[in-house]
Structures are given as structure tokens and as C-alpha cells.
Coordinates of N, CA and C in Angstrom, one line a residue:
M12 N 16.8 39.0 -14.6 CA 18.0 38.5 -15.1 C 19.0 38.2 -13.9
I13 N 19.6 37.1 -13.9 CA 20.5 36.8 -12.8 C 21.9 37.5 -13.1
N14 N 22.4 38.0 -12.0 CA 23.7 38.7 -12.1 C 24.8 37.7 -11.9
F15 N 25.6 37.5 -13.0 CA 26.7 36.6 -13.0 C 28.1 37.3 -12.9
K16 N 28.0 38.6 -12.6 CA 29.2 39.4 -12.5 C 30.1 38.9 -11.4
G17 N 31.4 39.0 -11.7 CA 32.4 38.6 -10.8 C 32.7 37.1 -10.8
M18 N 32.0 36.3 -11.6 CA 32.3 34.9 -11.7 C 33.5 34.6 -12.5
R19 N 34.4 33.8 -12.1 CA 35.6 33.5 -12.8 C 35.4 32.6 -14.0
F20 N 34.3 31.8 -14.0 CA 34.1 30.9 -15.1 C 33.0 31.5 -16.0
P21 N 33.0 31.1 -17.3 CA 31.9 31.5 -18.2 C 30.5 31.1 -17.7
I22 N 29.5 31.9 -18.0 CA 28.1 31.6 -17.6 C 27.7 30.2 -18.1
D23 N 28.1 29.8 -19.4 CA 27.8 28.5 -19.9 C 28.3 27.4 -19.1
V24 N 29.5 27.5 -18.6 CA 30.1 26.4 -17.8 C 29.3 26.3 -16.5
I25 N 29.0 27.4 -15.9 CA 28.2 27.4 -14.6 C 26.9 26.7 -14.8
L26 N 26.2 27.1 -15.8 CA 24.8 26.6 -16.1 C 24.8 25.2 -16.5
V27 N 25.8 24.8 -17.2 CA 25.9 23.3 -17.6 C 26.1 22.5 -16.4
C28 N 27.0 22.9 -15.5 CA 27.3 22.1 -14.3 C 26.0 22.0 -13.4
I29 N 25.4 23.1 -13.1 CA 24.3 23.1 -12.2 C 23.0 22.4 -12.8
R30 N 22.9 22.5 -14.1 CA 21.8 21.8 -14.8 C 22.0 20.3 -14.7
W31 N 23.2 19.8 -15.0 CA 23.5 18.4 -14.9 C 23.3 17.9 -13.5
Y32 N 23.7 18.7 -12.5 CA 23.6 18.3 -11.1 C 22.1 18.1 -10.7
A33 N 21.3 19.1 -11.2 CA 19.8 19.0 -10.8 C 19.1 18.0 -11.7
A34 N 19.6 17.7 -12.8 CA 18.8 16.8 -13.7 C 19.1 15.3 -13.6
Y35 N 20.4 15.0 -13.1 CA 20.8 13.6 -13.2 C 21.4 13.2 -11.8
P36 N 21.4 11.8 -11.6 CA 21.9 11.3 -10.3 C 23.5 11.4 -10.3
L37 N 24.0 12.5 -10.0 CA 25.4 12.8 -10.0 C 25.9 13.4 -8.7
S38 N 27.1 13.2 -8.3 CA 27.7 13.9 -7.2 C 28.5 15.1 -7.8
Y39 N 28.9 16.0 -6.9 CA 29.8 17.1 -7.3 C 31.1 16.6 -7.9
R40 N 31.6 15.5 -7.3 CA 32.9 15.0 -7.8 C 32.7 14.3 -9.1
H41 N 31.6 13.7 -9.4 CA 31.3 13.2 -10.7 C 31.4 14.4 -11.7
L42 N 30.8 15.5 -11.4 CA 30.8 16.6 -12.3 C 32.2 17.2 -12.5
E43 N 33.0 17.2 -11.4 CA 34.4 17.7 -11.6 C 35.1 16.9 -12.6
G44 N 34.9 15.5 -12.5 CA 35.6 14.6 -13.5 C 35.1 14.8 -14.9
M45 N 33.8 15.0 -15.0 CA 33.2 15.2 -16.3 C 33.7 16.4 -17.0
M46 N 33.8 17.5 -16.2 CA 34.3 18.8 -16.8 C 35.8 18.7 -17.1
E47 N 36.5 17.9 -16.3 CA 37.9 17.7 -16.6 C 38.1 17.1 -18.0
E48 N 37.3 16.1 -18.3 CA 37.3 15.4 -19.6 C 37.0 16.3 -20.7
R49 N 36.3 17.4 -20.4 CA 36.0 18.4 -21.5 C 37.0 19.6 -21.5
G50 N 38.1 19.4 -20.7 CA 39.1 20.5 -20.7 C 38.8 21.6 -19.8
V51 N 37.9 21.5 -18.9 CA 37.6 22.6 -17.9 C 37.9 22.1 -16.5
S52 N 38.9 22.8 -15.9 CA 39.3 22.4 -14.6 C 38.5 23.2 -13.6
V53 N 37.6 22.6 -12.9 CA 36.8 23.3 -11.9 C 36.6 22.3 -10.7
D54 N 36.8 22.9 -9.5 CA 36.8 22.1 -8.3 C 35.3 21.8 -7.9
H55 N 35.1 20.6 -7.4 CA 33.7 20.3 -7.0 C 33.1 21.2 -6.0
S56 N 33.9 21.9 -5.2 CA 33.4 22.8 -4.2 C 32.8 24.1 -4.9
S57 N 33.4 24.4 -6.0 CA 32.9 25.6 -6.8 C 31.5 25.3 -7.4
I58 N 31.4 24.0 -7.9 CA 30.1 23.6 -8.4 C 29.0 23.6 -7.3
N59 N 29.4 23.2 -6.1 CA 28.5 23.2 -5.0 C 28.0 24.6 -4.7
R60 N 28.9 25.6 -4.7 CA 28.6 27.0 -4.4 C 27.7 27.5 -5.5
W61 N 28.0 27.2 -6.8 CA 27.1 27.6 -7.9 C 25.7 27.1 -7.7
A62 N 25.6 25.8 -7.4 CA 24.2 25.2 -7.3 C 23.4 25.9 -6.2
I63 N 24.0 26.1 -5.0 CA 23.3 26.7 -3.9 C 23.0 28.2 -4.2
R64 N 23.8 28.9 -4.9 CA 23.6 30.3 -5.2 C 22.5 30.5 -6.4
F65 N 22.7 29.7 -7.5 CA 21.9 30.0 -8.7 C 20.7 29.2 -8.9
L66 N 20.6 27.9 -8.4 CA 19.5 27.1 -8.7 C 18.2 27.7 -8.2
P67 N 18.1 28.2 -6.9 CA 16.9 28.7 -6.4 C 16.5 30.0 -7.2
L68 N 17.5 30.8 -7.6 CA 17.1 32.0 -8.4 C 16.5 31.7 -9.7
I69 N 17.0 30.6 -10.4 CA 16.5 30.2 -11.7 C 15.1 29.7 -11.5
E70 N 14.9 28.9 -10.5 CA 13.6 28.3 -10.2 C 12.6 29.4 -9.9
R71 N 13.0 30.4 -9.2 CA 12.1 31.5 -8.9 C 11.7 32.3 -10.2
M72 N 12.7 32.5 -11.0 CA 12.4 33.2 -12.3 C 11.5 32.3 -13.2
A73 N 11.7 31.0 -13.2 CA 10.9 30.1 -14.0 C 9.4 30.1 -13.6
R74 N 9.1 30.4 -12.3 CA 7.7 30.4 -11.9 C 6.8 31.4 -12.7
K75 N 7.4 32.4 -13.2 CA 6.7 33.4 -14.0 C 6.1 32.8 -15.3
H76 N 6.8 31.7 -15.7 CA 6.4 31.0 -17.0 C 5.7 29.7 -16.8
K77 N 5.4 29.3 -15.5 CA 4.8 28.0 -15.2 C 3.3 28.0 -15.6
R78 N 2.9 27.0 -16.3 CA 1.5 26.8 -16.7 C 0.6 26.6 -15.5
S79 N -0.6 27.0 -15.6 CA -1.6 26.8 -14.5 C -1.8 25.3 -14.3
V80 N -2.1 24.9 -13.1 CA -2.4 23.5 -12.8 C -3.9 23.3 -12.5
D81 N -4.3 22.0 -12.5 CA -5.7 21.6 -12.3 C -6.0 21.9 -10.8
R82 N -7.3 22.1 -10.5 CA -7.7 22.5 -9.2 C -8.0 21.3 -8.3
S83 N -7.6 20.1 -8.8 CA -7.7 18.9 -7.9 C -6.2 18.4 -7.7
W84 N -5.8 18.5 -6.4 CA -4.5 18.2 -6.0 C -4.3 16.9 -5.2
R85 N -3.1 16.4 -5.4 CA -2.7 15.2 -4.5 C -1.5 15.7 -3.7
M86 N -1.5 15.6 -2.4 CA -0.5 16.2 -1.6 C 0.1 15.1 -0.7
D87 N 1.4 15.1 -0.5 CA 2.1 14.1 0.4 C 3.4 14.7 0.8
E88 N 4.1 14.1 1.7 CA 5.5 14.5 2.0 C 6.4 13.3 2.0
T89 N 7.7 13.5 1.6 CA 8.7 12.5 1.6 C 9.9 12.9 2.4
Y90 N 10.8 12.0 2.6 CA 11.9 12.3 3.6 C 13.2 12.7 2.8
I91 N 13.9 13.7 3.3 CA 15.2 14.1 2.8 C 16.2 14.2 3.9
K92 N 17.4 13.5 3.8 CA 18.3 13.6 4.9 C 19.2 14.8 4.8
V93 N 19.3 15.6 5.9 CA 20.2 16.8 6.0 C 21.0 16.7 7.2
K94 N 22.3 16.6 7.0 CA 23.3 16.5 8.1 C 23.0 15.2 9.0
G95 N 22.6 14.2 8.3 CA 22.3 12.9 9.0 C 20.9 12.9 9.7
V96 N 20.1 13.9 9.5 CA 18.8 14.0 10.2 C 17.7 14.1 9.1
W97 N 16.6 13.3 9.2 CA 15.6 13.3 8.3 C 14.8 14.6 8.4
K98 N 14.6 15.3 7.2 CA 13.7 16.4 7.1 C 12.6 16.1 6.1
Y99 N 11.7 17.0 5.9 CA 10.5 16.7 5.2 C 10.2 17.5 4.0
L100 N 10.1 16.9 2.8 CA 9.8 17.6 1.6 C 8.3 17.4 1.3
Y101 N 7.5 18.5 1.5 CA 6.1 18.5 1.1 C 6.0 18.8 -0.4
R102 N 5.1 18.0 -1.0 CA 4.9 18.2 -2.5 C 3.5 17.9 -2.8
A103 N 3.0 18.5 -3.9 CA 1.7 18.3 -4.4 C 1.8 18.3 -6.0
V104 N 1.0 17.4 -6.5 CA 0.8 17.3 -8.0 C -0.7 17.4 -8.3
D105 N -1.1 17.8 -9.5 CA -2.5 17.8 -9.8 C -2.9 16.4 -10.4
K106 N -4.1 16.3 -10.8 CA -4.6 14.9 -11.2 C -3.9 14.5 -12.5
Q107 N -3.3 15.4 -13.2 CA -2.5 14.9 -14.4 C -1.1 14.6 -14.1
G108 N -0.7 14.9 -12.8 CA 0.7 14.6 -12.4 C 1.6 15.8 -12.6
K109 N 1.1 17.0 -12.9 CA 1.9 18.2 -13.0 C 2.2 18.7 -11.6
T110 N 3.5 19.1 -11.4 CA 3.9 19.6 -10.1 C 3.1 20.9 -9.7
V111 N 2.5 20.9 -8.6 CA 1.9 22.1 -8.1 C 2.9 23.0 -7.3
D112 N 3.5 22.4 -6.3 CA 4.5 23.1 -5.5 C 5.3 22.1 -4.6
F113 N 6.2 22.7 -3.9 CA 7.1 21.9 -3.0 C 7.6 22.8 -1.9
L114 N 7.9 22.2 -0.7 CA 8.5 23.0 0.4 C 9.3 22.0 1.3
L115 N 10.5 22.3 1.6 CA 11.3 21.6 2.5 C 11.1 22.2 3.9
T116 N 10.8 21.3 4.9 CA 10.6 21.8 6.2 C 11.4 21.0 7.2
A117 N 11.7 21.6 8.4 CA 12.4 20.9 9.4 C 11.6 19.9 10.2
K118 N 10.3 20.2 10.3 CA 9.4 19.4 11.0 C 8.2 18.9 10.2
R119 N 7.5 17.9 10.7 CA 6.3 17.3 10.0 C 5.2 17.5 11.0
D120 N 4.5 18.6 10.8 CA 3.4 18.9 11.7 C 2.4 19.9 11.0
M121 N 1.4 20.3 11.8 CA 0.3 21.1 11.2 C 0.9 22.4 10.7
A122 N 1.8 23.0 11.4 CA 2.3 24.3 11.0 C 3.1 24.2 9.7
A123 N 3.9 23.1 9.6 CA 4.7 22.9 8.3 C 3.7 22.7 7.2
A124 N 2.7 21.8 7.4 CA 1.7 21.6 6.3 C 1.0 22.8 5.9
K125 N 0.7 23.7 6.9 CA 0.0 24.9 6.5 C 0.9 25.9 5.7
R126 N 2.2 25.9 6.1 CA 3.1 26.7 5.3 C 3.2 26.3 3.9
F127 N 3.2 24.9 3.7 CA 3.2 24.4 2.4 C 2.0 24.8 1.6
F128 N 0.8 24.6 2.2 CA -0.5 25.0 1.5 C -0.5 26.5 1.2
D129 N 0.0 27.3 2.1 CA 0.0 28.8 1.9 C 0.9 29.1 0.7
K130 N 2.0 28.5 0.6 CA 2.9 28.7 -0.5 C 2.3 28.2 -1.8
A131 N 1.8 27.0 -1.8 CA 1.2 26.4 -3.0 C 0.0 27.2 -3.5
M132 N -0.9 27.7 -2.6 CA -2.0 28.4 -3.0 C -1.7 29.8 -3.4
G133 N -0.6 30.4 -2.8 CA -0.2 31.7 -3.2 C 0.3 31.8 -4.6
S134 N 0.9 30.7 -5.0 CA 1.5 30.6 -6.4 C 0.6 30.0 -7.4
N135 N -0.4 29.2 -7.0 CA -1.2 28.5 -8.0 C -2.7 28.7 -7.8
G136 N -3.1 29.5 -6.9 CA -4.5 29.6 -6.7 C -5.0 28.5 -5.7
D137 N -6.3 28.6 -5.4 CA -6.8 27.7 -4.4 C -7.4 26.4 -5.1
P138 N -7.1 25.3 -4.6 CA -7.7 24.0 -5.1 C -9.1 23.9 -4.8
D139 N -9.9 23.1 -5.5 CA -11.2 22.7 -5.1 C -11.2 21.5 -4.2
K140 N -10.2 20.6 -4.5 CA -10.1 19.3 -3.8 C -8.7 19.0 -3.5
V141 N -8.4 18.4 -2.4 CA -7.0 17.9 -2.1 C -7.1 16.5 -1.6
A142 N -6.4 15.6 -2.2 CA -6.3 14.2 -1.7 C -5.0 14.1 -0.9
M143 N -5.1 13.4 0.2 CA -3.9 13.3 1.1 C -4.1 11.9 1.8
D144 N -3.0 11.6 2.5 CA -3.1 10.3 3.3 C -3.8 10.6 4.6
K145 N -3.7 9.7 5.6 CA -4.5 9.8 6.8 C -3.8 10.7 7.8
S146 N -2.8 11.5 7.4 CA -2.1 12.4 8.4 C -3.0 13.4 9.0
G147 N -3.0 13.3 10.3 CA -3.9 14.3 11.1 C -3.3 15.7 10.9
A148 N -2.0 15.9 10.8 CA -1.4 17.2 10.7 C -1.8 17.8 9.4
N149 N -1.8 17.1 8.3 CA -2.2 17.7 7.0 C -3.6 18.0 7.0
K150 N -4.5 17.2 7.5 CA -5.9 17.5 7.6 C -6.2 18.7 8.5
A151 N -5.4 18.8 9.6 CA -5.6 20.0 10.5 C -5.2 21.3 9.8
A152 N -4.2 21.2 8.9 CA -3.8 22.4 8.2 C -4.9 22.9 7.2
I153 N -5.5 21.9 6.5 CA -6.6 22.3 5.6 C -7.8 22.8 6.4
D154 N -8.1 22.2 7.6 CA -9.2 22.6 8.4 C -9.0 24.0 8.8
A155 N -7.7 24.4 9.2 CA -7.4 25.8 9.6 C -7.7 26.8 8.4
I156 N -7.3 26.3 7.2 CA -7.5 27.2 6.0 C -9.0 27.3 5.7
N157 N -9.7 26.2 5.8 CA -11.1 26.2 5.6 C -11.9 27.0 6.5
A158 N -11.4 27.2 7.7 CA -12.1 28.0 8.8 C -12.4 29.4 8.3
G159 N -11.5 29.9 7.4 CA -11.7 31.3 6.9 C -12.3 31.4 5.5
R160 N -12.9 30.3 5.0 CA -13.4 30.3 3.7 C -14.9 30.1 3.7
D161 N -15.6 30.7 2.7 CA -17.0 30.5 2.5 C -17.3 29.2 1.9
V162 N -16.4 28.8 0.9 CA -16.6 27.5 0.3 C -15.3 26.7 0.6
P163 N -15.5 25.6 1.4 CA -14.4 24.9 1.9 C -13.7 24.0 0.8
I164 N -12.4 23.8 1.0 CA -11.7 22.9 0.1 C -12.1 21.5 0.5
V165 N -12.4 20.7 -0.5 CA -12.8 19.3 -0.2 C -11.6 18.4 0.1
V166 N -11.6 17.7 1.2 CA -10.5 16.8 1.5 C -10.9 15.4 1.3
R167 N -10.0 14.6 0.6 CA -10.3 13.2 0.3 C -9.1 12.4 0.9
Q168 N -9.3 11.7 2.0 CA -8.2 10.9 2.5 C -8.3 9.5 2.1
V169 N -8.1 9.3 0.8 CA -8.2 8.0 0.2 C -6.9 7.6 -0.4
K170 N -6.3 6.5 0.1 CA -4.9 6.2 -0.2 C -4.6 6.1 -1.7
Y171 N -5.5 5.4 -2.5 CA -5.2 5.1 -3.9 C -5.1 6.4 -4.7
L172 N -5.8 7.4 -4.2 CA -5.8 8.7 -5.0 C -4.4 9.4 -4.9
N173 N -3.7 9.0 -3.9 CA -2.3 9.6 -3.7 C -1.2 8.8 -4.4
N174 N -1.5 7.8 -5.1 CA -0.5 7.0 -5.8 C 0.3 7.9 -6.7
I175 N -0.4 8.8 -7.4 CA 0.3 9.6 -8.4 C 1.4 10.5 -7.8
V176 N 1.2 11.1 -6.6 CA 2.2 11.9 -6.0 C 3.3 11.0 -5.4
E177 N 2.9 9.9 -4.8 CA 3.9 9.0 -4.3 C 4.9 8.5 -5.4
Q178 N 4.3 8.2 -6.6 CA 5.2 7.8 -7.7 C 6.0 9.0 -8.1
D179 N 5.5 10.2 -8.1 CA 6.2 11.3 -8.5 C 7.4 11.6 -7.6
H180 N 7.3 11.3 -6.3 CA 8.4 11.4 -5.4 C 9.7 10.7 -5.9
R181 N 9.5 9.6 -6.6 CA 10.6 8.7 -7.0 C 11.6 9.5 -7.9
A182 N 11.0 10.3 -8.8 CA 11.9 11.1 -9.7 C 12.8 12.0 -8.9
I183 N 12.3 12.6 -7.8 CA 13.1 13.5 -7.0 C 14.2 12.7 -6.2
K184 N 13.7 11.6 -5.6 CA 14.6 10.8 -4.8 C 15.7 10.1 -5.6
Q185 N 15.4 9.8 -6.9 CA 16.4 9.2 -7.8 C 17.6 10.1 -8.0
V186 N 17.3 11.4 -8.1 CA 18.4 12.4 -8.3 C 19.2 12.7 -7.0
T187 N 18.4 12.7 -5.9 CA 19.1 13.1 -4.6 C 19.9 11.9 -4.0
R188 N 19.7 10.7 -4.4 CA 20.3 9.5 -3.8 C 21.9 9.6 -3.9
P189 N 22.5 9.9 -5.0 CA 24.0 10.0 -5.1 C 24.5 11.2 -4.3
M190 N 23.7 12.1 -3.9 CA 24.1 13.3 -3.1 C 24.4 12.9 -1.7
L191 N 23.9 11.7 -1.3 CA 24.2 11.0 0.0 C 23.6 11.8 1.2
N192 N 24.0 13.0 1.4 CA 23.6 13.7 2.6 C 23.8 15.2 2.4
F193 N 22.8 16.0 2.4 CA 23.0 17.4 2.3 C 23.7 17.9 3.6
K194 N 24.6 18.9 3.4 CA 25.4 19.4 4.5 C 24.7 20.5 5.3
S195 N 23.7 21.1 4.8 CA 22.9 22.2 5.5 C 21.5 22.3 4.9
F196 N 20.6 22.8 5.7 CA 19.2 22.9 5.3 C 19.1 23.9 4.1
R197 N 19.9 24.9 4.1 CA 19.9 25.9 3.0 C 20.3 25.2 1.7
S198 N 21.4 24.5 1.8 CA 21.9 23.8 0.5 C 20.9 22.8 0.0
A199 N 20.2 22.1 1.0 CA 19.2 21.1 0.6 C 18.1 21.9 -0.2
G200 N 17.6 22.9 0.4 CA 16.5 23.7 -0.2 C 16.8 24.2 -1.5
S201 N 18.1 24.7 -1.7 CA 18.5 25.3 -2.9 C 18.6 24.3 -4.0
V202 N 19.2 23.1 -3.7 CA 19.4 22.1 -4.7 C 18.0 21.5 -5.1
L203 N 17.2 21.3 -4.1 CA 15.9 20.7 -4.4 C 15.1 21.6 -5.3
A204 N 15.2 22.9 -5.2 CA 14.5 23.8 -6.1 C 14.9 23.5 -7.5
G205 N 16.2 23.3 -7.7 CA 16.7 23.0 -9.1 C 16.2 21.6 -9.6
I206 N 16.2 20.6 -8.7 CA 15.7 19.3 -9.1 C 14.3 19.4 -9.4
E207 N 13.5 20.1 -8.6 CA 12.1 20.2 -9.0 C 11.9 21.0 -10.3
L208 N 12.7 22.0 -10.5 CA 12.6 22.7 -11.8 C 12.9 21.8 -13.0
M209 N 13.9 21.0 -12.9 CA 14.2 20.1 -14.0 C 13.1 19.1 -14.2
H210 N 12.5 18.6 -13.1 CA 11.4 17.7 -13.2 C 10.2 18.3 -13.9
M211 N 9.9 19.6 -13.6 CA 8.8 20.3 -14.2 C 9.1 20.6 -15.7
I212 N 10.3 20.9 -16.1 CA 10.7 21.1 -17.5 C 10.4 19.8 -18.2
R213 N 10.8 18.6 -17.7 CA 10.5 17.4 -18.3 C 9.0 17.1 -18.6
K214 N 8.2 17.6 -17.6 CA 6.8 17.4 -17.7 C 6.1 18.5 -18.6
G215 N 6.9 19.4 -19.2 CA 6.4 20.4 -20.1 C 5.5 21.4 -19.4
Q216 N 5.9 21.9 -18.2 CA 5.1 22.8 -17.4 C 5.3 24.2 -17.6
F217 N 6.2 24.6 -18.6 CA 6.5 26.0 -18.8 C 6.1 26.5 -20.1
E218 N 5.6 27.7 -20.2 CA 5.2 28.3 -21.4 C 6.4 29.1 -22.0
I219 N 7.1 28.5 -23.0 CA 8.3 29.1 -23.6 C 8.1 29.1 -25.1
D220 N 8.3 30.2 -25.7 CA 8.1 30.3 -27.1 C 9.1 29.3 -27.8
G221 N 8.5 28.5 -28.7 CA 9.3 27.5 -29.4 C 9.8 26.3 -28.6
A222 N 9.1 26.1 -27.4 CA 9.6 25.0 -26.5 C 9.5 23.6 -27.2
D223 N 8.6 23.4 -28.1 CA 8.4 22.1 -28.8 C 9.7 21.7 -29.6
A224 N 10.4 22.7 -30.0 CA 11.6 22.5 -30.8 C 12.9 22.6 -30.0
M225 N 12.7 22.8 -28.7 CA 13.9 22.9 -27.8 C 14.2 21.7 -27.0
S226 N 15.5 21.4 -26.7 CA 15.9 20.4 -25.8 C 15.6 20.8 -24.4
L227 N 15.7 19.9 -23.5 CA 15.5 20.2 -22.1 C 16.6 21.3 -21.6
A228 N 17.8 21.1 -22.2 CA 18.9 22.0 -21.8 C 18.6 23.4 -22.3
E229 N 18.1 23.5 -23.5 CA 17.7 24.8 -24.1 C 16.6 25.5 -23.3
Q230 N 15.6 24.7 -22.9 CA 14.6 25.3 -22.1 C 15.1 25.8 -20.7
F231 N 16.0 25.1 -20.1 CA 16.7 25.5 -18.9 C 17.4 26.8 -19.1
F232 N 18.2 26.9 -20.2 CA 18.9 28.1 -20.4 C 18.0 29.3 -20.7
T233 N 16.9 29.0 -21.4 CA 15.9 30.1 -21.6 C 15.3 30.6 -20.3
L234 N 14.9 29.7 -19.4 CA 14.3 30.0 -18.2 C 15.3 30.8 -17.3
A235 N 16.6 30.5 -17.5 CA 17.6 31.3 -16.8 C 17.9 32.6 -17.4
G236 N 17.1 33.0 -18.4 CA 17.3 34.3 -19.0 C 18.4 34.4 -20.1
L237 N 18.8 33.2 -20.6 CA 19.9 33.2 -21.5 C 19.5 32.4 -22.7
V238 N 20.1 32.7 -23.8 CA 20.0 31.8 -25.0 C 21.4 31.2 -25.2
R239 N 21.4 29.8 -25.2 CA 22.6 29.1 -25.3 C 23.1 29.1 -26.7
P240 N 24.4 29.5 -26.9 CA 24.9 29.5 -28.3 C 24.9 28.1 -28.8
A241 N 24.8 28.0 -30.2 CA 24.8 26.7 -30.8 C 26.2 26.1 -30.7

């Protein structure tokens, strides 16, 4: 359960703001205006602090309810601008397009790719096969992992196989575009965790009792450990 003690605003207000920010292409100032129309006066800087503080916590809690993914992965990285400098968001989906995992890194090299695979495999188990582009760094990361395995992970560097993850990047970039430019690496990582969470909710990746009868908002509230009042 997330600790909301000491917050000046009701939990509902906080969760509505950060869910909207993670789910839709909005800026903090957009949300400030939207809340003002609903009779809630909240500064955009407060929403920013809420997003950075609570979105990664909710995403971490949600992992306990994430459905297992297929053992055939498609892995790729995309670019995210932080303080005017491009950083790298490593992502993988399975062959059905379900999100396997993600990791924001400062560099695009073998060490960063291996950190991503270590995280993804730690949370989702080991894949049988991984499709990726012709990146030597990504291949080197898998080679390093395979060096300690009796049964190696099969690597397929065939571009068309990765179309599914490249298309999936678009859903993330669509939401980040109005954010213009993250001000810090920490804030970028926190907000991206929320964006990825909302994307996985849309794809039905969580085991939640009664999820079929729930809206996306209700599923988010449930994963946050709360039941939203009617």
C-alpha cells in the first residue's frame, strides 16, 4: 500500500492527475487547467512532484499482478530527450505484442543492453528466443548472458521480426511528445514507468478480479491499492 500521509490533496485528486498524465498526451499545465475547470486549484508543479513520487511506486506494485509473457521476445531501443540530450529507452514485447519490460539508460552500449536483459529476465523469466536489430551492442549483451548458460538464448537479427516492437514504441512516444523535454533523468524514469503501466493496462496485461467489467481508470486505481468511489 502506498503511503499518502501528509498530502494536502485527496488521494483521488492525486491519482486522477497522474493517471491522466501517464495515459494521455498532456502537459502539466494542461492538467492544471483541466483541474481548475473541475473546481480544484492545483499548481502544475505539484502534479509534477506527484507523478515523480507515485508513478514508479504504482508500477512496481502492479508488477505483482502482471500476466506472464511469451518466451519469444522482440527487443529494441528508442530515444527519449532529457535536459536536451538524447537518452535511450530499452523495451521488449513478446510475439503477441505484450510488454515484457523497459529500462531508461544514459548510454546505448553493451552494458546498458545487458542491464535491460538482466531486469527483464529477473521479472519475466528467460526467453527462448530474442529478435533484435543489427546492433552489435545488443548482440554482445546476449552473448555475455549465453556464456553462462547450458542452453543458449536464440538470437534472430531479422529486421521484419522487430516491426511489432517498433510499432509499440509509438504509443509511448505519442504520450511523451507534449512533455517536450524531461528536466532530469529521475523524472524521466518515473514518468515513463507510469506511461508503460498505462500502456500495459490497455493491453490487458494484469490479473485483476473483475477486470473485464472495469474501466482503465478503475484498473489503475485497483493496482494502486485503492477502490475508487462511484
